[in-house]
């Protein structure tokens, strides 16, 4: 899932989105599909609403009652964004071997989640990252650091996703003016606020599972259509892709994109952030906690990992199929990033009907991801910051649940406002930054907390805040923000850090600060009490109570 390729800029009037918009204005099939999707989503929300009373565990983690396979499907759904469906095949269609290497990193991330985090985190966390840390560290600083870091990651992710929703939904629905696109984003954000505040984790699970099925179905349809056009012979498809790439055999060798030291280091930094960051993403960790036992959490991750690998295969076939049928030049001419390759392929093999369907599937993926991240941010705000920091753990369940529902609205409105400002800016680096913060601040703290007896509260605070500040500062000083034609600020140049993603530097800094902070902590010499955490990690005892 190379989510750094989220739709940060409009698809362009010459692309398939414009074709779809023209079709909708004549026949309204896109609006009809969109309306059906909204109605189904509302029905899911009503089905998912808790009618048995208000309960924090139900709102936050669905009472930990989800089956492993269902949770694995939802975990795959919350992790995979529209960039996975449209961006990954686009990178492969333009860059061949380099594109394949670029897309495989996030699939490997599930190994890190499975081996190091899933079961021990489930056994030590009730609702949030702060709960896991506070089991052995001082509660208030642990909850505050975890809550702030979670909110930053979620707001970065939400802003990028909502900008992508506006860039995709506006043209798809025939709304091609900036005002109409912003209105579309506002309506979508408000819908998500309504759905999540109504049903919490139950609604979010239904949305993510529904989205995952649509995503897989759309990928299968395109891959099958591409293979069918070449007589079900993958060798013929590959030969045609090589020929129409206009690069010859170089298309199948490293060096099309990453041909110098700087670009290779940039790729390494981004891949490091993706591989390690997945294990620290708050919305992924929150979903790990929605099953009843640690072993079921592990099986959920296994399901998600297998679905992710299968989707990578679909992305490979779709990307190469787009090159084989359309040609690399045609794809690059429509969108230099390759983000419209899948839409072009859908229009080529299935006409406007398939194009409409794939566009709406991509749109559905954004909605589901937004719902999951909104719930995670609201939980951090209500549980970590309000419940544990402000109220010192004395808030009643009724009051905390009310704050959580209000927090859904506050987070949603904040994300909508930020995305309105960023609608026509190149903010594609934001999701990569969110992964880098997760890898630099959350993952080191979690691993030390779960596996190192000498870890202390100061180490957690230094690691969390230090990894967060380092990642953000390096990105601000990178070519992603200034000093490059494709930067956020095209007219400025204060880039002194050469890499677009800070992971290569910020991840080691996060681990180093956690170690140094723990060694220098005189308040907890030798480490915080590790006995209960160790027992839970080794036995898999549930932290749900």
Short mmCIF file of C-alpha atoms in Angstrom, two decimals:
data_model
loop_
_atom_site.label_atom_id
_atom_site.label_comp_id
_atom_site.label_asym_id
_atom_site.label_seq_id
_atom_site.Cartn_x
_atom_site.Cartn_y
_atom_site.Cartn_z
CA UNK A 1 0.00 0.00 0.00
CA UNK A 2 1.95 3.01 -1.11
CA UNK A 3 -0.31 5.52 0.44
CA UNK A 4 2.04 8.35 -0.34
CA UNK A 5 0.40 8.22 -3.74
CA UNK A 6 -3.00 9.35 -2.50
CA UNK A 7 -4.88 11.69 -4.80
CA UNK A 8 -3.48 15.04 -3.77
CA UNK A 9 -4.21 16.74 -7.07
CA UNK A 10 -7.19 16.56 -9.45
CA UNK A 11 -7.09 13.84 -12.06
CA UNK A 12 -7.25 16.28 -14.95
CA UNK A 13 -9.89 17.13 -17.53
CA UNK A 14 -8.31 14.90 -20.15
CA UNK A 15 -8.33 11.81 -17.99
CA UNK A 16 -10.94 9.10 -17.43
CA UNK A 17 -12.49 11.05 -14.57
CA UNK A 18 -13.58 13.64 -17.09
CA UNK A 19 -14.98 10.89 -19.27
CA UNK A 20 -16.89 9.59 -16.28
CA UNK A 21 -18.18 13.04 -15.47
CA UNK A 22 -19.45 13.51 -18.99
CA UNK A 23 -21.17 10.15 -18.84
CA UNK A 24 -22.81 11.00 -15.53
CA UNK A 25 -24.13 14.30 -16.81
CA UNK A 26 -25.89 12.41 -19.61
CA UNK A 27 -27.05 9.19 -17.97
CA UNK A 28 -26.49 9.76 -14.25
CA UNK A 29 -25.15 6.22 -13.59
CA UNK A 30 -22.38 7.56 -11.35
CA UNK A 31 -24.80 9.50 -9.20
CA UNK A 32 -27.03 6.45 -8.98
CA UNK A 33 -24.17 4.20 -7.87
CA UNK A 34 -23.03 6.83 -5.40
CA UNK A 35 -26.56 7.16 -4.00
CA UNK A 36 -26.84 3.39 -3.64
CA UNK A 37 -23.53 3.28 -1.81
CA UNK A 38 -24.61 6.04 0.60
CA UNK A 39 -27.91 4.26 1.29
CA UNK A 40 -26.11 0.96 1.92
CA UNK A 41 -23.64 2.71 4.20
CA UNK A 42 -26.49 4.27 6.17
CA UNK A 43 -28.17 0.87 6.48
CA UNK A 44 -24.90 -0.62 7.73
CA UNK A 45 -24.70 2.21 10.24
CA UNK A 46 -28.20 1.44 11.51
CA UNK A 47 -27.37 -2.27 11.72
CA UNK A 48 -24.16 -1.53 13.59
CA UNK A 49 -25.68 0.85 16.11
CA UNK A 50 -25.64 -0.50 19.65
CA UNK A 51 -29.25 -0.83 20.84
CA UNK A 52 -28.39 -2.47 24.16
CA UNK A 53 -27.13 0.67 25.88
CA UNK A 54 -24.07 2.85 26.04
CA UNK A 55 -20.83 1.00 26.55
CA UNK A 56 -17.27 2.23 26.05
CA UNK A 57 -15.92 -1.17 25.07
CA UNK A 58 -18.60 -1.54 22.42
CA UNK A 59 -18.01 1.93 20.98
CA UNK A 60 -14.22 1.72 20.98
CA UNK A 61 -13.48 -1.94 20.15
CA UNK A 62 -16.83 -3.59 19.42
CA UNK A 63 -16.79 -5.36 22.83
CA UNK A 64 -13.89 -7.51 21.52
CA UNK A 65 -16.31 -9.96 19.95
CA UNK A 66 -15.28 -9.95 16.29
CA UNK A 67 -14.32 -13.27 14.63
CA UNK A 68 -10.72 -13.44 13.41
CA UNK A 69 -11.60 -13.69 9.71
CA UNK A 70 -14.03 -10.76 9.88
CA UNK A 71 -11.51 -8.66 11.76
CA UNK A 72 -8.79 -9.64 9.29
CA UNK A 73 -10.97 -8.47 6.42
CA UNK A 74 -11.66 -5.19 8.22
CA UNK A 75 -7.97 -4.83 9.09
CA UNK A 76 -7.13 -5.20 5.42
CA UNK A 77 -9.85 -2.63 4.70
CA UNK A 78 -8.56 -0.01 7.11
CA UNK A 79 -4.97 -0.45 5.92
CA UNK A 80 -5.59 -0.31 2.16
CA UNK A 81 -6.49 3.09 0.76
CA UNK A 82 -7.47 4.26 -2.70
CA UNK A 83 -3.77 4.73 -3.34
CA UNK A 84 -3.33 0.97 -3.10
CA UNK A 85 -5.99 0.40 -5.72
CA UNK A 86 -5.02 3.20 -8.10
CA UNK A 87 -1.54 4.36 -7.12
CA UNK A 88 0.24 1.00 -6.89
CA UNK A 89 -0.76 -0.29 -10.35
CA UNK A 90 0.06 3.16 -11.71
CA UNK A 91 3.60 3.01 -10.36
CA UNK A 92 4.06 -0.45 -11.84
CA UNK A 93 2.65 0.61 -15.21
CA UNK A 94 5.20 3.43 -15.50
CA UNK A 95 8.25 1.97 -13.77
CA UNK A 96 8.10 -1.78 -14.25
CA UNK A 97 10.57 -3.53 -11.94
CA UNK A 98 11.12 -0.41 -9.81
CA UNK A 99 7.36 -0.07 -9.37
CA UNK A 100 7.06 -3.68 -8.22
CA UNK A 101 9.84 -3.18 -5.67
CA UNK A 102 8.16 0.01 -4.50
CA UNK A 103 4.84 -1.71 -3.81
CA UNK A 104 6.14 -4.82 -2.02
CA UNK A 105 7.42 -3.05 1.10
CA UNK A 106 4.02 -2.43 2.67
CA UNK A 107 3.13 -6.11 2.19
CA UNK A 108 6.20 -7.12 4.22
CA UNK A 109 4.99 -4.82 6.99
CA UNK A 110 2.49 -7.44 8.11
CA UNK A 111 5.38 -9.70 9.15
CA UNK A 112 6.52 -7.03 11.62
CA UNK A 113 2.97 -6.61 12.94
CA UNK A 114 2.54 -10.38 13.29
CA UNK A 115 5.89 -11.25 14.86
CA UNK A 116 6.46 -8.33 17.24
CA UNK A 117 3.26 -6.47 18.00
CA UNK A 118 -0.13 -8.14 17.42
CA UNK A 119 -0.48 -10.63 20.27
CA UNK A 120 1.52 -8.80 23.00
CA UNK A 121 -0.17 -5.50 22.20
CA UNK A 122 -3.61 -7.13 22.40
CA UNK A 123 -2.70 -8.59 25.79
CA UNK A 124 -1.61 -5.27 27.28
CA UNK A 125 -3.95 -2.67 25.76
CA UNK A 126 -7.57 -2.09 26.66
CA UNK A 127 -8.43 0.55 24.06
CA UNK A 128 -5.44 2.70 23.09
CA UNK A 129 -1.65 2.79 22.83
CA UNK A 130 -1.67 4.82 26.04
CA UNK A 131 -3.41 1.95 27.88
CA UNK A 132 -0.61 -0.43 26.90
CA UNK A 133 2.08 1.99 28.10
CA UNK A 134 0.27 2.95 31.33
CA UNK A 135 0.15 -0.65 32.51
CA UNK A 136 3.76 -0.28 33.70
CA UNK A 137 4.63 3.42 33.22
CA UNK A 138 3.28 6.54 34.95
CA UNK A 139 -0.24 6.90 33.50
CA UNK A 140 -0.62 10.64 32.83
CA UNK A 141 2.60 11.28 30.83
CA UNK A 142 2.16 7.96 29.00
CA UNK A 143 -1.44 8.70 27.99
CA UNK A 144 -0.64 12.30 27.07
CA UNK A 145 2.30 11.40 24.82
CA UNK A 146 0.37 8.56 23.16
CA UNK A 147 -2.74 10.70 22.72
CA UNK A 148 -0.91 13.63 21.12
CA UNK A 149 1.07 11.37 18.79
CA UNK A 150 -2.09 9.50 17.76
CA UNK A 151 -3.92 12.75 17.01
CA UNK A 152 -1.07 14.05 14.84
CA UNK A 153 -0.86 10.82 12.83
CA UNK A 154 -4.62 10.64 12.36
CA UNK A 155 -5.01 14.28 11.29
CA UNK A 156 -2.22 13.92 8.71
CA UNK A 157 -3.83 10.77 7.36
CA UNK A 158 -7.36 12.20 7.40
CA UNK A 159 -6.38 15.39 5.60
CA UNK A 160 -4.69 13.47 2.80
CA UNK A 161 -7.63 11.08 2.43
CA UNK A 162 -10.23 13.85 2.30
CA UNK A 163 -8.19 15.78 -0.26
CA UNK A 164 -8.11 12.58 -2.29
CA UNK A 165 -11.87 12.19 -1.88
CA UNK A 166 -12.43 15.67 -3.29
CA UNK A 167 -10.06 15.10 -6.20
CA UNK A 168 -11.77 11.83 -7.09
CA UNK A 169 -15.41 12.37 -6.14
CA UNK A 170 -15.76 15.82 -7.67
CA UNK A 171 -15.02 14.77 -11.26
CA UNK A 172 -16.73 11.38 -10.83
CA UNK A 173 -19.97 13.03 -9.72
CA UNK A 174 -19.72 15.72 -12.37
CA UNK A 175 -18.78 18.51 -9.95
CA UNK A 176 -15.82 20.11 -11.64
CA UNK A 177 -15.64 23.49 -9.83
CA UNK A 178 -13.48 24.06 -6.72
CA UNK A 179 -16.53 25.12 -4.72
CA UNK A 180 -18.43 21.96 -5.68
CA UNK A 181 -15.43 19.76 -4.85
CA UNK A 182 -15.11 21.37 -1.42
CA UNK A 183 -18.82 20.91 -0.90
CA UNK A 184 -18.48 17.24 -1.79
CA UNK A 185 -15.67 16.81 0.73
CA UNK A 186 -17.73 18.55 3.43
CA UNK A 187 -20.74 16.31 2.77
CA UNK A 188 -18.60 13.17 2.84
CA UNK A 189 -16.91 14.23 6.05
CA UNK A 190 -20.23 15.00 7.71
CA UNK A 191 -21.60 11.62 6.62
CA UNK A 192 -18.62 9.88 8.22
CA UNK A 193 -19.11 11.89 11.42
CA UNK A 194 -22.73 10.74 11.51
CA UNK A 195 -21.93 7.09 10.81
CA UNK A 196 -19.07 6.79 13.30
CA UNK A 197 -20.80 8.69 16.10
CA UNK A 198 -23.86 6.46 15.69
CA UNK A 199 -22.20 3.08 15.85
CA UNK A 200 -18.53 3.40 16.74
CA UNK A 201 -16.43 0.34 16.00
CA UNK A 202 -19.38 -1.79 14.85
CA UNK A 203 -20.23 0.60 12.03
CA UNK A 204 -16.57 1.09 11.20
CA UNK A 205 -16.07 -2.67 10.91
CA UNK A 206 -19.03 -3.02 8.55
CA UNK A 207 -17.77 -0.16 6.39
CA UNK A 208 -14.26 -1.54 6.22
CA UNK A 209 -15.38 -5.09 5.49
CA UNK A 210 -17.73 -3.88 2.75
CA UNK A 211 -14.96 -1.73 1.27
CA UNK A 212 -12.46 -4.62 1.38
CA UNK A 213 -14.82 -6.90 -0.55
CA UNK A 214 -15.41 -4.20 -3.16
CA UNK A 215 -11.69 -3.50 -3.43
CA UNK A 216 -10.82 -7.15 -3.97
CA UNK A 217 -13.69 -7.63 -6.42
CA UNK A 218 -12.63 -4.59 -8.44
CA UNK A 219 -9.03 -5.77 -8.55
CA UNK A 220 -10.05 -9.26 -9.66
CA UNK A 221 -12.28 -7.88 -12.43
CA UNK A 222 -9.52 -5.73 -13.88
CA UNK A 223 -6.86 -8.44 -13.63
CA UNK A 224 -9.14 -11.01 -15.26
CA UNK A 225 -10.10 -8.56 -18.01
CA UNK A 226 -6.44 -7.82 -18.75
CA UNK A 227 -5.52 -11.52 -18.90
CA UNK A 228 -8.55 -12.27 -21.07
CA UNK A 229 -7.39 -9.72 -23.63
CA UNK A 230 -4.15 -11.73 -23.98
CA UNK A 231 -5.76 -15.16 -24.21
CA UNK A 232 -5.11 -15.93 -20.52
CA UNK A 233 -1.38 -16.02 -21.26
CA UNK A 234 0.66 -13.99 -18.71
CA UNK A 235 3.77 -14.31 -20.91
CA UNK A 236 2.02 -12.52 -23.78
CA UNK A 237 0.82 -9.80 -21.42
CA UNK A 238 4.36 -9.29 -20.12
CA UNK A 239 5.86 -9.23 -23.61
CA UNK A 240 3.35 -6.62 -24.71
CA UNK A 241 4.05 -4.54 -21.58
CA UNK A 242 7.78 -4.58 -22.31
CA UNK A 243 7.20 -3.59 -25.93
CA UNK A 244 4.71 -0.80 -25.21
CA UNK A 245 6.73 0.56 -22.31
CA UNK A 246 9.15 1.94 -24.94
CA UNK A 247 11.98 1.04 -22.55
CA UNK A 248 12.67 -2.48 -23.82
CA UNK A 249 14.25 -4.94 -21.41
CA UNK A 250 15.15 -2.06 -19.08
CA UNK A 251 11.48 -2.08 -18.03
CA UNK A 252 12.15 -5.38 -16.24
CA UNK A 253 15.41 -4.28 -14.59
CA UNK A 254 16.18 -1.88 -11.72
CA UNK A 255 16.99 1.71 -12.63
CA UNK A 256 13.98 3.14 -14.48
CA UNK A 257 13.17 5.44 -11.56
CA UNK A 258 15.75 4.85 -8.86
CA UNK A 259 18.88 5.32 -10.92
CA UNK A 260 21.13 7.32 -8.58
CA UNK A 261 22.23 7.25 -4.97
CA UNK A 262 19.84 9.97 -3.82
CA UNK A 263 16.73 8.33 -5.27
CA UNK A 264 17.74 4.92 -3.89
CA UNK A 265 18.20 6.39 -0.41
CA UNK A 266 14.82 8.09 -0.75
CA UNK A 267 13.22 4.77 -1.65
CA UNK A 268 14.98 3.04 1.25
CA UNK A 269 13.79 5.71 3.67
CA UNK A 270 10.20 5.51 2.46
CA UNK A 271 10.16 1.71 2.53
CA UNK A 272 11.59 1.68 6.06
CA UNK A 273 8.80 4.01 7.16
CA UNK A 274 6.15 1.83 5.52
CA UNK A 275 7.49 -1.50 6.78
CA UNK A 276 7.94 -0.39 10.39
CA UNK A 277 5.24 2.26 10.47
CA UNK A 278 2.39 -0.17 9.84
CA UNK A 279 3.09 -1.77 13.22
CA UNK A 280 2.72 1.62 14.89
CA UNK A 281 -0.31 3.05 13.09
CA UNK A 282 -2.90 3.79 15.79
CA UNK A 283 -5.90 2.79 13.63
CA UNK A 284 -4.27 -0.57 12.83
CA UNK A 285 -3.41 -1.22 16.47
CA UNK A 286 -6.92 -0.26 17.58
CA UNK A 287 -8.38 -2.85 15.26
CA UNK A 288 -6.00 -5.50 16.61
CA UNK A 289 -7.78 -5.03 19.96
CA UNK A 290 -11.27 -5.88 18.62
CA UNK A 291 -10.99 -9.67 19.07
CA UNK A 292 -11.22 -11.60 22.32
CA UNK A 293 -7.76 -13.21 22.61
CA UNK A 294 -4.18 -12.67 21.55
CA UNK A 295 -4.22 -15.75 19.35
CA UNK A 296 -7.25 -14.38 17.49
CA UNK A 297 -5.44 -11.08 17.07
CA UNK A 298 -2.56 -12.99 15.49
CA UNK A 299 -4.93 -14.84 13.17
CA UNK A 300 -6.57 -11.53 12.20
CA UNK A 301 -3.17 -10.19 11.14
CA UNK A 302 -2.50 -13.39 9.20
CA UNK A 303 -5.77 -12.94 7.30
CA UNK A 304 -4.94 -9.31 6.56
CA UNK A 305 -1.44 -10.21 5.41
CA UNK A 306 -2.68 -12.90 3.03
CA UNK A 307 -5.28 -10.56 1.55
CA UNK A 308 -2.61 -7.91 1.14
CA UNK A 309 -0.32 -10.30 -0.74
CA UNK A 310 -3.19 -11.34 -2.98
CA UNK A 311 -3.97 -7.71 -3.70
CA UNK A 312 -0.31 -7.08 -4.57
CA UNK A 313 -0.61 -9.81 -7.21
CA UNK A 314 -3.72 -8.11 -8.58
CA UNK A 315 -1.92 -4.76 -8.65
CA UNK A 316 0.95 -6.38 -10.58
CA UNK A 317 -1.39 -7.82 -13.21
CA UNK A 318 -3.39 -4.60 -13.43
CA UNK A 319 -0.35 -2.35 -13.74
CA UNK A 320 1.36 -4.47 -16.37
CA UNK A 321 -1.99 -4.95 -18.14
CA UNK A 322 -2.45 -1.18 -18.36
CA UNK A 323 0.99 -0.81 -19.95
CA UNK A 324 0.40 -3.74 -22.30
CA UNK A 325 -2.96 -2.45 -23.54
CA UNK A 326 -2.53 1.33 -23.40
CA UNK A 327 1.19 2.01 -23.56
CA UNK A 328 3.38 3.80 -21.05
CA UNK A 329 3.27 7.11 -22.94
CA UNK A 330 -0.53 7.26 -22.93
CA UNK A 331 -0.64 6.59 -19.18
CA UNK A 332 2.01 9.22 -18.41
CA UNK A 333 0.27 11.75 -20.65
CA UNK A 334 -2.98 11.36 -18.73
CA UNK A 335 -1.30 11.65 -15.30
CA UNK A 336 2.44 11.92 -14.71
CA UNK A 337 2.09 9.96 -11.46
CA UNK A 338 0.27 7.07 -13.17
CA UNK A 339 -2.65 7.42 -10.75
CA UNK A 340 -5.20 7.14 -13.57
CA UNK A 341 -3.77 3.95 -15.11
CA UNK A 342 -6.44 1.78 -13.49
CA UNK A 343 -9.24 4.10 -14.64
CA UNK A 344 -7.82 4.14 -18.17
CA UNK A 345 -7.63 0.35 -18.16
CA UNK A 346 -11.21 0.06 -16.88
CA UNK A 347 -12.44 2.35 -19.65
CA UNK A 348 -10.45 0.37 -22.23
CA UNK A 349 -11.65 -3.11 -21.29
CA UNK A 350 -15.13 -2.41 -19.94
CA UNK A 351 -16.25 0.98 -21.17
CA UNK A 352 -18.06 3.56 -19.07
CA UNK A 353 -19.89 0.94 -16.98
CA UNK A 354 -16.70 -0.60 -15.61
CA UNK A 355 -15.10 2.84 -15.31
CA UNK A 356 -18.03 4.02 -13.20
CA UNK A 357 -17.84 0.93 -11.01
CA UNK A 358 -14.09 1.17 -10.41
CA UNK A 359 -14.34 4.90 -9.69
CA UNK A 360 -16.99 4.30 -7.04
CA UNK A 361 -15.00 1.43 -5.53
CA UNK A 362 -12.01 3.76 -5.19
CA UNK A 363 -14.30 6.31 -3.61
CA UNK A 364 -15.63 3.70 -1.16
CA UNK A 365 -12.11 2.85 -0.02
CA UNK A 366 -11.54 6.46 1.01
CA UNK A 367 -14.78 6.58 3.01
CA UNK A 368 -13.93 3.43 4.96
CA UNK A 369 -10.40 4.55 5.78
CA UNK A 370 -11.69 7.96 6.91
CA UNK A 371 -14.21 6.29 9.23
CA UNK A 372 -11.58 4.12 10.92
CA UNK A 373 -9.09 6.93 11.42
CA UNK A 374 -11.78 9.30 12.74
CA UNK A 375 -12.81 6.76 15.38
CA UNK A 376 -9.17 6.20 16.40
CA UNK A 377 -8.51 9.92 16.80
CA UNK A 378 -11.73 10.41 18.77
CA UNK A 379 -10.78 7.54 21.08
CA UNK A 380 -7.37 9.10 21.76
CA UNK A 381 -8.97 12.46 22.49
CA UNK A 382 -11.73 11.09 24.72
CA UNK A 383 -9.95 8.23 26.48
CA UNK A 384 -6.29 9.26 26.66
CA UNK A 385 -6.49 13.02 26.96
CA UNK A 386 -9.91 13.61 28.57
CA UNK A 387 -10.36 10.42 30.57
CA UNK A 388 -6.83 9.72 31.77
CA UNK A 389 -5.04 13.09 31.67
CA UNK A 390 -7.69 15.72 32.41
CA UNK A 391 -9.95 13.58 34.61
CA UNK A 392 -7.08 11.43 35.98
CA UNK A 393 -8.98 8.21 35.26
CA UNK A 394 -12.06 9.28 37.24
CA UNK A 395 -14.38 10.02 34.31
CA UNK A 396 -17.59 8.00 34.24
CA UNK A 397 -18.27 5.76 31.24
CA UNK A 398 -21.30 7.86 30.36
CA UNK A 399 -19.31 11.10 30.29
CA UNK A 400 -16.39 9.59 28.40
CA UNK A 401 -18.73 8.12 25.81
CA UNK A 402 -20.37 11.51 25.35
CA UNK A 403 -16.95 13.12 24.90
CA UNK A 404 -16.01 10.39 22.42
CA UNK A 405 -19.07 11.10 20.27
CA UNK A 406 -18.38 14.84 20.43
CA UNK A 407 -14.73 14.15 19.60
CA UNK A 408 -15.79 12.33 16.42
CA UNK A 409 -17.44 15.56 15.31
CA UNK A 410 -14.52 17.75 16.38
CA UNK A 411 -11.93 15.58 14.62
CA UNK A 412 -14.09 15.32 11.52
CA UNK A 413 -14.65 19.07 11.31
CA UNK A 414 -10.93 19.76 11.84
CA UNK A 415 -9.97 17.33 9.09
CA UNK A 416 -12.58 18.81 6.73
CA UNK A 417 -11.25 22.32 7.39
CA UNK A 418 -7.65 21.26 6.77
CA UNK A 419 -8.58 19.43 3.58
CA UNK A 420 -10.51 22.46 2.30
CA UNK A 421 -7.35 24.52 2.58
CA UNK A 422 -5.25 21.81 0.91
CA UNK A 423 -7.58 20.83 -1.95
CA UNK A 424 -5.27 22.07 -4.70
CA UNK A 425 -1.95 21.59 -2.94
CA UNK A 426 0.47 18.71 -3.42
CA UNK A 427 0.21 17.06 -0.01
CA UNK A 428 0.98 13.52 -1.14
CA UNK A 429 3.85 13.41 1.38
CA UNK A 430 1.47 13.57 4.36
CA UNK A 431 0.66 9.86 4.49
CA UNK A 432 4.33 8.97 4.17
CA UNK A 433 4.96 11.36 7.06
CA UNK A 434 2.22 9.66 9.11
CA UNK A 435 3.95 6.30 8.56
CA UNK A 436 7.31 7.83 9.48
CA UNK A 437 5.93 9.21 12.76
CA UNK A 438 4.37 5.83 13.56
CA UNK A 439 7.71 4.11 12.89
CA UNK A 440 9.77 6.73 14.75
CA UNK A 441 7.59 7.52 17.77
CA UNK A 442 5.02 4.76 18.34
CA UNK A 443 6.86 1.58 17.36
CA UNK A 444 10.07 2.16 19.38
CA UNK A 445 8.00 3.02 22.46
CA UNK A 446 5.79 -0.04 22.07
CA UNK A 447 8.66 -2.46 21.48
CA UNK A 448 10.63 -1.14 24.44
CA UNK A 449 7.52 -1.25 26.61
CA UNK A 450 6.66 -4.82 25.64
CA UNK A 451 10.11 -6.38 25.56
CA UNK A 452 12.63 -4.35 27.64
CA UNK A 453 12.63 -4.60 31.41
CA UNK A 454 14.72 -1.44 31.77
CA UNK A 455 12.27 0.85 29.95
CA UNK A 456 11.01 3.87 31.90
CA UNK A 457 8.46 6.66 31.62
CA UNK A 458 11.15 9.15 30.62
CA UNK A 459 12.25 6.81 27.86
CA UNK A 460 8.68 6.61 26.56
CA UNK A 461 8.23 10.38 26.62
CA UNK A 462 11.59 11.02 24.92
CA UNK A 463 10.92 8.38 22.27
CA UNK A 464 7.37 9.54 21.53
CA UNK A 465 7.97 13.28 21.39
CA UNK A 466 11.50 12.97 19.99
CA UNK A 467 10.46 10.68 17.13
CA UNK A 468 7.45 12.89 16.38
CA UNK A 469 9.39 16.18 16.34
CA UNK A 470 12.31 14.74 14.38
CA UNK A 471 10.08 13.30 11.65
CA UNK A 472 8.05 16.49 11.26
CA UNK A 473 11.08 18.78 11.32
CA UNK A 474 12.97 16.77 8.71
CA UNK A 475 9.97 16.75 6.37
CA UNK A 476 9.55 20.52 6.74
CA UNK A 477 13.20 20.89 5.69
CA UNK A 478 12.91 18.37 2.84
CA UNK A 479 12.20 18.70 -0.92
CA UNK A 480 8.64 17.55 -0.23
CA UNK A 481 7.86 21.00 1.21
CA UNK A 482 10.17 23.37 -0.71
CA UNK A 483 12.96 23.59 -3.25
CA UNK A 484 11.36 21.34 -5.87
CA UNK A 485 8.83 21.94 -8.68
CA UNK A 486 6.55 19.28 -7.17
CA UNK A 487 6.91 20.54 -3.59
CA UNK A 488 4.15 21.90 -1.38
CA UNK A 489 5.62 25.43 -1.54
CA UNK A 490 6.81 25.81 -5.11
CA UNK A 491 8.08 29.37 -4.68
CA UNK A 492 10.20 28.71 -1.58
CA UNK A 493 13.48 26.91 -1.04
CA UNK A 494 14.64 26.08 2.48
CA UNK A 495 15.21 22.36 1.91
CA UNK A 496 18.39 21.27 3.66
CA UNK A 497 17.43 17.62 4.28
CA UNK A 498 17.86 15.71 0.99
CA UNK A 499 15.25 12.95 1.48
CA UNK A 500 11.50 13.33 1.01
CA UNK A 501 10.72 10.86 3.78
CA UNK A 502 12.57 11.13 7.12
CA UNK A 503 12.34 7.45 8.12
CA UNK A 504 16.00 6.63 7.53
CA UNK A 505 17.01 9.19 10.18
CA UNK A 506 13.95 9.59 12.42
CA UNK A 507 13.44 5.87 13.14
CA UNK A 508 16.95 5.37 14.63
CA UNK A 509 16.50 8.66 16.53
CA UNK A 510 13.26 7.37 18.09
CA UNK A 511 14.93 4.15 19.28
CA UNK A 512 18.01 6.00 20.51
CA UNK A 513 16.01 8.53 22.52
CA UNK A 514 13.95 5.78 24.17
CA UNK A 515 17.16 4.05 25.25
CA UNK A 516 18.90 7.21 26.45
CA UNK A 517 15.82 8.47 28.28
CA UNK A 518 15.46 5.18 30.16
CA UNK A 519 19.13 5.07 31.16
CA UNK A 520 18.98 8.64 32.49
CA UNK A 521 15.71 8.23 34.41
CA UNK A 522 16.53 8.46 38.12
CA UNK A 523 12.87 8.35 39.11
CA UNK A 524 12.58 4.78 37.86
CA UNK A 525 16.14 3.39 38.15
CA UNK A 526 16.42 -0.03 36.54
CA UNK A 527 13.12 0.41 34.70
CA UNK A 528 9.41 0.59 35.54
CA UNK A 529 7.66 -2.43 37.03
CA UNK A 530 7.64 -5.01 34.24
CA UNK A 531 6.08 -7.97 36.02
CA UNK A 532 2.44 -7.66 34.92
CA UNK A 533 3.36 -6.66 31.36
CA UNK A 534 5.78 -9.60 31.08
CA UNK A 535 3.16 -12.06 32.30
CA UNK A 536 0.60 -10.73 29.82
CA UNK A 537 3.10 -10.78 26.94
CA UNK A 538 4.19 -14.34 27.68
CA UNK A 539 0.77 -15.82 28.49
CA UNK A 540 -1.44 -13.85 26.13
CA UNK A 541 -3.81 -12.89 28.94
CA UNK A 542 -6.59 -10.59 27.73
CA UNK A 543 -6.36 -6.90 28.58
CA UNK A 544 -10.06 -6.32 27.97
CA UNK A 545 -10.82 -6.13 31.65
#
